Coordinates of C-alpha atoms and ligand atoms in Angstrom, one line a residue:
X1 CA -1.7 -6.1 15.5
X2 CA -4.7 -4.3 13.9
X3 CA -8.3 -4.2 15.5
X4 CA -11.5 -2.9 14.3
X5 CA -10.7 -2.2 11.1
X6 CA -14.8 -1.9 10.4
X7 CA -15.2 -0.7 14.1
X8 CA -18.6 1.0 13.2
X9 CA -20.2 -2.1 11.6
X10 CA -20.0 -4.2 14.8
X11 CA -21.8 -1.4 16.1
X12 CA -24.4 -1.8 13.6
X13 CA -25.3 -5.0 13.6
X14 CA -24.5 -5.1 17.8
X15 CA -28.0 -5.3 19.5
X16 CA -30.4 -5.5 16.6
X17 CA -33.1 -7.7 16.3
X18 CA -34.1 -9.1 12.9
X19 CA -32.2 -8.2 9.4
X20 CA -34.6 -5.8 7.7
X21 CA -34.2 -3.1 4.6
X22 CA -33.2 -0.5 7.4
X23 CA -30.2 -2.5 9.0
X24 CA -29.4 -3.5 5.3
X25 CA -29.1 0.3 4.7
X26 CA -27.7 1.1 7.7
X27 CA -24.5 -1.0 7.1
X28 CA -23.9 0.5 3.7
X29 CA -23.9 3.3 5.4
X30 CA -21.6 2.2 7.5
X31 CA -19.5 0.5 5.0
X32 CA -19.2 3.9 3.0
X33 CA -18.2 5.4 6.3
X34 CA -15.3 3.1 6.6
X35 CA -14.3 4.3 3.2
X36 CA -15.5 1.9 0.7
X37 CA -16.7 3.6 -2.1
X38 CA -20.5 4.1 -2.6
X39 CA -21.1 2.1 -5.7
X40 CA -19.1 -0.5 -3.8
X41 CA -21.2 -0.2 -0.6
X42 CA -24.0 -1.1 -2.5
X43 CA -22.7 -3.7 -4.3
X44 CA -21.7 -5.3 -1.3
X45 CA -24.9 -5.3 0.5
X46 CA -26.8 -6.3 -2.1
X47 CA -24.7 -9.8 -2.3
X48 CA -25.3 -10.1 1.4
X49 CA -28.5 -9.4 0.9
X50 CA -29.4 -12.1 -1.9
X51 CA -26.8 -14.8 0.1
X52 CA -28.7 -14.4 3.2
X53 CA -32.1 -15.3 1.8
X54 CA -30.8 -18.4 0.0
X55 CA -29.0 -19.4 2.9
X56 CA -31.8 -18.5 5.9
X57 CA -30.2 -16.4 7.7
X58 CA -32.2 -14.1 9.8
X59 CA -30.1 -13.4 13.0
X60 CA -28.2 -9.9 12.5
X61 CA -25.0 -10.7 14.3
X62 CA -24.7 -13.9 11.6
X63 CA -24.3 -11.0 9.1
X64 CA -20.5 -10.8 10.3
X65 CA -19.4 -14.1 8.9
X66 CA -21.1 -13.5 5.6
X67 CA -19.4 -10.2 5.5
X68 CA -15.7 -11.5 6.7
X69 CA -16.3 -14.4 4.0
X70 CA -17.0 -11.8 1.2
X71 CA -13.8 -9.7 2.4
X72 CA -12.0 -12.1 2.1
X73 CA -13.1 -13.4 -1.3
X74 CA -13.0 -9.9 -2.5
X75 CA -9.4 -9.3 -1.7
X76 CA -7.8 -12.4 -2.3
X77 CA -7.1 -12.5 -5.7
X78 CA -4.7 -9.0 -4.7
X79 CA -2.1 -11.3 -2.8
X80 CA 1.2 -11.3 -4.4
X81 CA 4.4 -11.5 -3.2
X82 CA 7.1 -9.2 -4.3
X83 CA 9.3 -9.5 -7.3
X84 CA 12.3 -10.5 -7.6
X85 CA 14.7 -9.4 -10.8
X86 CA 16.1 -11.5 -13.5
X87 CA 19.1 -10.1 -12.9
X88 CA 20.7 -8.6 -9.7
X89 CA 20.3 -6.0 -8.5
X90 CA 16.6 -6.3 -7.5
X91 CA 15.2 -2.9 -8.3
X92 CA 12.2 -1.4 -5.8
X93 CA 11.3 2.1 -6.6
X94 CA 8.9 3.6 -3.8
X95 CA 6.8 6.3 -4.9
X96 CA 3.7 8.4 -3.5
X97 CA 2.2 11.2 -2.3
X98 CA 3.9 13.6 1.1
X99 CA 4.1 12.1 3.9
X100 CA 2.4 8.4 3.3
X101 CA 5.0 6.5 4.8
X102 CA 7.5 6.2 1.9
X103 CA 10.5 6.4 3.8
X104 CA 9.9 4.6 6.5
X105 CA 8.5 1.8 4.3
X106 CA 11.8 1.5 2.4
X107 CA 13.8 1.3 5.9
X108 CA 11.1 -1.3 6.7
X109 CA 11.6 -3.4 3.8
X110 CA 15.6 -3.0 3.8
X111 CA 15.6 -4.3 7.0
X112 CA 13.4 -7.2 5.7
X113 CA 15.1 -8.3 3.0
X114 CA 19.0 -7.7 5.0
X115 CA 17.7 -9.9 8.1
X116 CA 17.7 -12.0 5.6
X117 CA 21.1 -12.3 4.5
X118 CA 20.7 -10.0 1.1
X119 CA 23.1 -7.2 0.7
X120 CA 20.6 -4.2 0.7
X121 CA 21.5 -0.4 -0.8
X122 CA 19.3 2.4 0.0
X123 CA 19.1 5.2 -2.6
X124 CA 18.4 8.5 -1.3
X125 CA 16.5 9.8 -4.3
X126 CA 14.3 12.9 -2.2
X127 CA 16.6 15.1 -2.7
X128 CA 14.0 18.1 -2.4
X129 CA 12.8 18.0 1.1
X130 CA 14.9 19.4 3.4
X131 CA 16.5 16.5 5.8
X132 CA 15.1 13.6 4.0
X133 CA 18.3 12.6 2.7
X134 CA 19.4 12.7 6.5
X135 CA 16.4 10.8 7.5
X136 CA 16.8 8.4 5.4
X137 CA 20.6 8.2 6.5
X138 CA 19.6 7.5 10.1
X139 CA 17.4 4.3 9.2
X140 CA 20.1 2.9 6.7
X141 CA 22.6 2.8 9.9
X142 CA 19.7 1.3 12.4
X143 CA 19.3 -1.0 9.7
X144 CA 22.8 -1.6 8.8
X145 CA 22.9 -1.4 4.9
X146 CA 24.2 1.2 3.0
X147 CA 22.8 4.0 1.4
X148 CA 24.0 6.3 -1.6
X149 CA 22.9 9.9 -1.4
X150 CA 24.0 13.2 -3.6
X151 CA 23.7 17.0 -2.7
X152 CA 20.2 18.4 -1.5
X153 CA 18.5 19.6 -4.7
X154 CA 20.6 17.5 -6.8
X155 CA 18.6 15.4 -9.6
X156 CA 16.9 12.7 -8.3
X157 CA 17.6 10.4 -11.7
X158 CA 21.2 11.1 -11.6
X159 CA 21.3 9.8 -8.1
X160 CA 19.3 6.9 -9.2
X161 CA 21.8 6.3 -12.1
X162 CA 25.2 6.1 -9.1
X163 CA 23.2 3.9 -7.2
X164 CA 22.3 1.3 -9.2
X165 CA 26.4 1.6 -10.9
X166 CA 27.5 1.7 -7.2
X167 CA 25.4 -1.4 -6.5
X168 CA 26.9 -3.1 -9.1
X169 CA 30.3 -2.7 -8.2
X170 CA 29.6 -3.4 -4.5
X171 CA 27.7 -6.8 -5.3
X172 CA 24.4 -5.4 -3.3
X173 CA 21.5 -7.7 -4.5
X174 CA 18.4 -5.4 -3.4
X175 CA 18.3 -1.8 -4.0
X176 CA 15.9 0.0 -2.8
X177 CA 14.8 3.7 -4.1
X178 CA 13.2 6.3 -1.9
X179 CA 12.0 9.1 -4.2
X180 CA 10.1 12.4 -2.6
X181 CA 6.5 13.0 -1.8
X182 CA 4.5 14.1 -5.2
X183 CA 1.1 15.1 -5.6
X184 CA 0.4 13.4 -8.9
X185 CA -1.4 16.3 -10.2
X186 CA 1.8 18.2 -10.4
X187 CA 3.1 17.3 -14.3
X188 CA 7.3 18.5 -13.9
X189 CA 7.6 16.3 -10.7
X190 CA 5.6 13.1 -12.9
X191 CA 8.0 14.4 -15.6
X192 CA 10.7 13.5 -12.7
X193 CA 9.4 10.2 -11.6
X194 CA 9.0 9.1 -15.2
X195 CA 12.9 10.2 -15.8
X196 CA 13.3 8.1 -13.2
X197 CA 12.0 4.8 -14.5
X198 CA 13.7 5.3 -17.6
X199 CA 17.4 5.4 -16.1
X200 CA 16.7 2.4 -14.5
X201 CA 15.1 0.6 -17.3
X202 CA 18.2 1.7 -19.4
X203 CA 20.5 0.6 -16.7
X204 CA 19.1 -2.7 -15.7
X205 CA 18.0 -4.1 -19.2
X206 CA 14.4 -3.9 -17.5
X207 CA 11.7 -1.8 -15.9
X208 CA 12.4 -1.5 -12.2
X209 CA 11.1 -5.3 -10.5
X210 CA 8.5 -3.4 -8.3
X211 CA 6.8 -0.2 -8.6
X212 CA 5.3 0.5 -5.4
X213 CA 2.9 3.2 -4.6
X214 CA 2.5 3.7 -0.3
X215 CA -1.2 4.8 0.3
X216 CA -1.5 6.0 3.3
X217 CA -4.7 4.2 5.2
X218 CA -6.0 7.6 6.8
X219 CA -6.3 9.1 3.3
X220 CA -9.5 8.2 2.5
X221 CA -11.1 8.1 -1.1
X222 CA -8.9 10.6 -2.5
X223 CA -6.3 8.3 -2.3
X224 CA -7.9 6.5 -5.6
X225 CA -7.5 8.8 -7.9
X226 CA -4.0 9.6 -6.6
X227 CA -3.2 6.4 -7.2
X228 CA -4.7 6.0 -10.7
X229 CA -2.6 9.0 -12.0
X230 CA 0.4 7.2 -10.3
X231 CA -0.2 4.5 -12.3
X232 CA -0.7 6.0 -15.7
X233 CA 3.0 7.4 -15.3
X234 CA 4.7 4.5 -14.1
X235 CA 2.8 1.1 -14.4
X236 CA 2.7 0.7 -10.9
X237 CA 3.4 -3.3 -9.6
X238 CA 1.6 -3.0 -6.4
X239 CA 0.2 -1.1 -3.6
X240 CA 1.7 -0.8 -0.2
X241 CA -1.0 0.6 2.5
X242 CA 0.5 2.3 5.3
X243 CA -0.6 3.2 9.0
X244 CA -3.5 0.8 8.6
X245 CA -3.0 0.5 12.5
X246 CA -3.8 4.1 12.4
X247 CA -7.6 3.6 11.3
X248 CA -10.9 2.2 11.9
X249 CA -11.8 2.8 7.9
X250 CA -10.0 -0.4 6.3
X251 CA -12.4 0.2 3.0
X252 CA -10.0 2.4 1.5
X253 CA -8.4 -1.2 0.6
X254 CA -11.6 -2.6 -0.9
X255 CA -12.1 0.0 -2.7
X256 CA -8.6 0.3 -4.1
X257 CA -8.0 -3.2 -5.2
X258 CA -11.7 -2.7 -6.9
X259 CA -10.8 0.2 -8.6
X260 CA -6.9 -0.3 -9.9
X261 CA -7.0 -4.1 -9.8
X262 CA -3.0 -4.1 -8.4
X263 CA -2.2 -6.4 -5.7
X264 CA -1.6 -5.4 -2.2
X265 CA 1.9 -6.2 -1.7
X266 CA 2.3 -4.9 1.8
X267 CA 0.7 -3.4 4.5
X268 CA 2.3 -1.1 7.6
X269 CA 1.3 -1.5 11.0
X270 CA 3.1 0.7 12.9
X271 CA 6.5 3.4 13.0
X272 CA 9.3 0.8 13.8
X273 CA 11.2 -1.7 11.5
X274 CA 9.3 -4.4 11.9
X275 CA 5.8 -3.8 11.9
X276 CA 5.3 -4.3 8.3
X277 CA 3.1 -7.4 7.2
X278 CA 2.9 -9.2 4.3
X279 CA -0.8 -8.4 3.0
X280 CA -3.2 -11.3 3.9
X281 CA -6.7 -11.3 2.3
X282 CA -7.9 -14.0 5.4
X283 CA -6.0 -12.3 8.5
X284 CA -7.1 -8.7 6.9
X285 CA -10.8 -9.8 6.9
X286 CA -10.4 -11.5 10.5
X287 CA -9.3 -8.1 11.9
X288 CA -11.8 -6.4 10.6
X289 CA -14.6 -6.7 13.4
X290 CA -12.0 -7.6 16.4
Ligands
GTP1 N1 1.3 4.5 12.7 C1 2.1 4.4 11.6 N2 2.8 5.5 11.3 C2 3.6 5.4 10.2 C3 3.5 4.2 9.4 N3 4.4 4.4 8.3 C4 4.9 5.6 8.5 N4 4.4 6.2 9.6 C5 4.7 7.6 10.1 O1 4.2 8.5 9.1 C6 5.1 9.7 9.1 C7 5.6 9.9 7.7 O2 6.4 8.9 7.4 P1 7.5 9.0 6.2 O3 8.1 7.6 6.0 O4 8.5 10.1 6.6 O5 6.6 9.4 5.0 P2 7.1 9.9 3.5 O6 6.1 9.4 2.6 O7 8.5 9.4 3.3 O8 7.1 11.5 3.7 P3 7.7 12.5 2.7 O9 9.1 12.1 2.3 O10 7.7 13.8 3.4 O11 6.8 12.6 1.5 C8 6.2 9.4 10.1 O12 5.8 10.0 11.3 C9 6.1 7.9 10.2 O13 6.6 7.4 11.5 C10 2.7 3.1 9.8 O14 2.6 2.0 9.1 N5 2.0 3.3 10.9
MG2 MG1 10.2 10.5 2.7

């Protein structure tokens, strides 16, 4: 369960009077706090603005549903559910920057997708940090599916390439990729996650089914541009947001979808197996001021 996602605009509008240019520039301020980018700030109030004149509104407090309203509209063209592939195996490959949530958003989504009666692989394709292939070993056996790994510091691609023959073989519908954390501005390890796609679009007759970058909610507006070079290597498919329940600054997800125009596929809520969410435009812009 999130809460307060916009924690500080409640406090705004909280205890004020009469809507005026001050409380109008107050909750941009407020809005750029919680991470929404300036331009966007702006461009938000001023709709707010313009709608509350035409509509009469003049109590504060009212500015919340006009503001939940506008979330909402804002965000719901971003729902999409995720792709399946023409062919089986289902191809996810899960990429981002250290530490965002990768892994445990592939053991989240494997779990997913196996409660559900698919057969699910794990592929073990950080093979550079030390003890994420083991990490990533101990969430395949809480989550019951299996998992192919190589040798620590063996290439990533290559284990890609046994997987997805592996999976094959073994008749697993759903494989899911965990590759290592990757600060986009470092070209060789692009270079790496480009390899990547290409053994799997060679192997499966097709691009992998979903390219998903994990932004981690606490990031702020770096975060953007991280995920814009992300996506000139590798086409992304969607966005998953992690550790939203770990923030009062939900704009990071305004701003995102504004920016890169890619849906949000999935949001993360918490550490364990479940609390992964299927993004909702209407129950993110409910949270917002609870
Ligand atoms: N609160 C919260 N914590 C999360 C969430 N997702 C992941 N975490 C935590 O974030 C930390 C990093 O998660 P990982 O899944 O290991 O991140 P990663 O992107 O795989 O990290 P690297 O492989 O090192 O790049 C762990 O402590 C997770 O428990 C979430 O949705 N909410
Ligand atoms: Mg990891």
């Amino acid at each position: 369960m999130l809460r307060g996602l916009f924690r500080n605009l409640g406090a705004v509008l909280r205890g004020r009077a009469i809507i005026d240019d001050d409380l109008l520039e107050e909750l941009e301020a407020a809005l750029i706090q919680a991470d929404v980018s300036a331009a966007l700030a702006a461009q938000m109030v001023e709709e707010i603005r313009e709608q509350a004149e035409t509509e009469h509104i003049s109590e504060p407090h009212q500015l919340i549903g006009l503001l939940r309203d506008q979330v909402q509209r804002m965000l719901a063209p971003y729902e999409a559910p995720l792709n399946s592939g023409a062919d089986s195996p289902t191809t996810f490959l899960v990429l981002g920057v250290n530490g965002g949530g990768k892994t445990t958003t592939v053991a989240k989504v494997a779990h997913w997708y196996q409660a559900a009666g698919n057969k699910v692989m794990m592929v073990a394709a950080d093979t550079f940090r030390a003890a994420a292939i083991e990490q990533l070993e101990i969430w395949a056996q809480r989550v019951g599916c299996d998992m192919v790994r190589q040798q620590p510091g063996s290439d990533p691609a290559a284990v890609v390439y046994d997987a997805l023959k592996a999976a094959r073989a073994r008749g697993h519908n759903l494989v899911i990729i965990d590759t290592a954390g990757r600060l986009p501005t470092k070209r060789n390890l692009m270079e790496e996650l480009a390899k990547i796609g290409r053994v799997i679009e060679r192997e499966l007759g097709r691009r992998a089914d979903e390219r998903l970058l994990v932004i981690d909610a606490t990031t702020g507006q770096n975060a953007i541009n991280q995920a814009r070079q992300f996506h000139d290597t590798l086409d992304l498919t969607g966005l998953i947001i992690a550790k939203l329940d770990g923030t009062a600054k939900g704009g990071i997800v305004l701003s995102i979808t504004d920016e890169l125009e890619l849906p949000i596929k999935l949001v993360g809520i918490g550490e364990s197996l479940d609390a992964l969410q299927i993004f909702s435009a209407q129950q993110f812009a409910d949270q917002m001021f609870e």
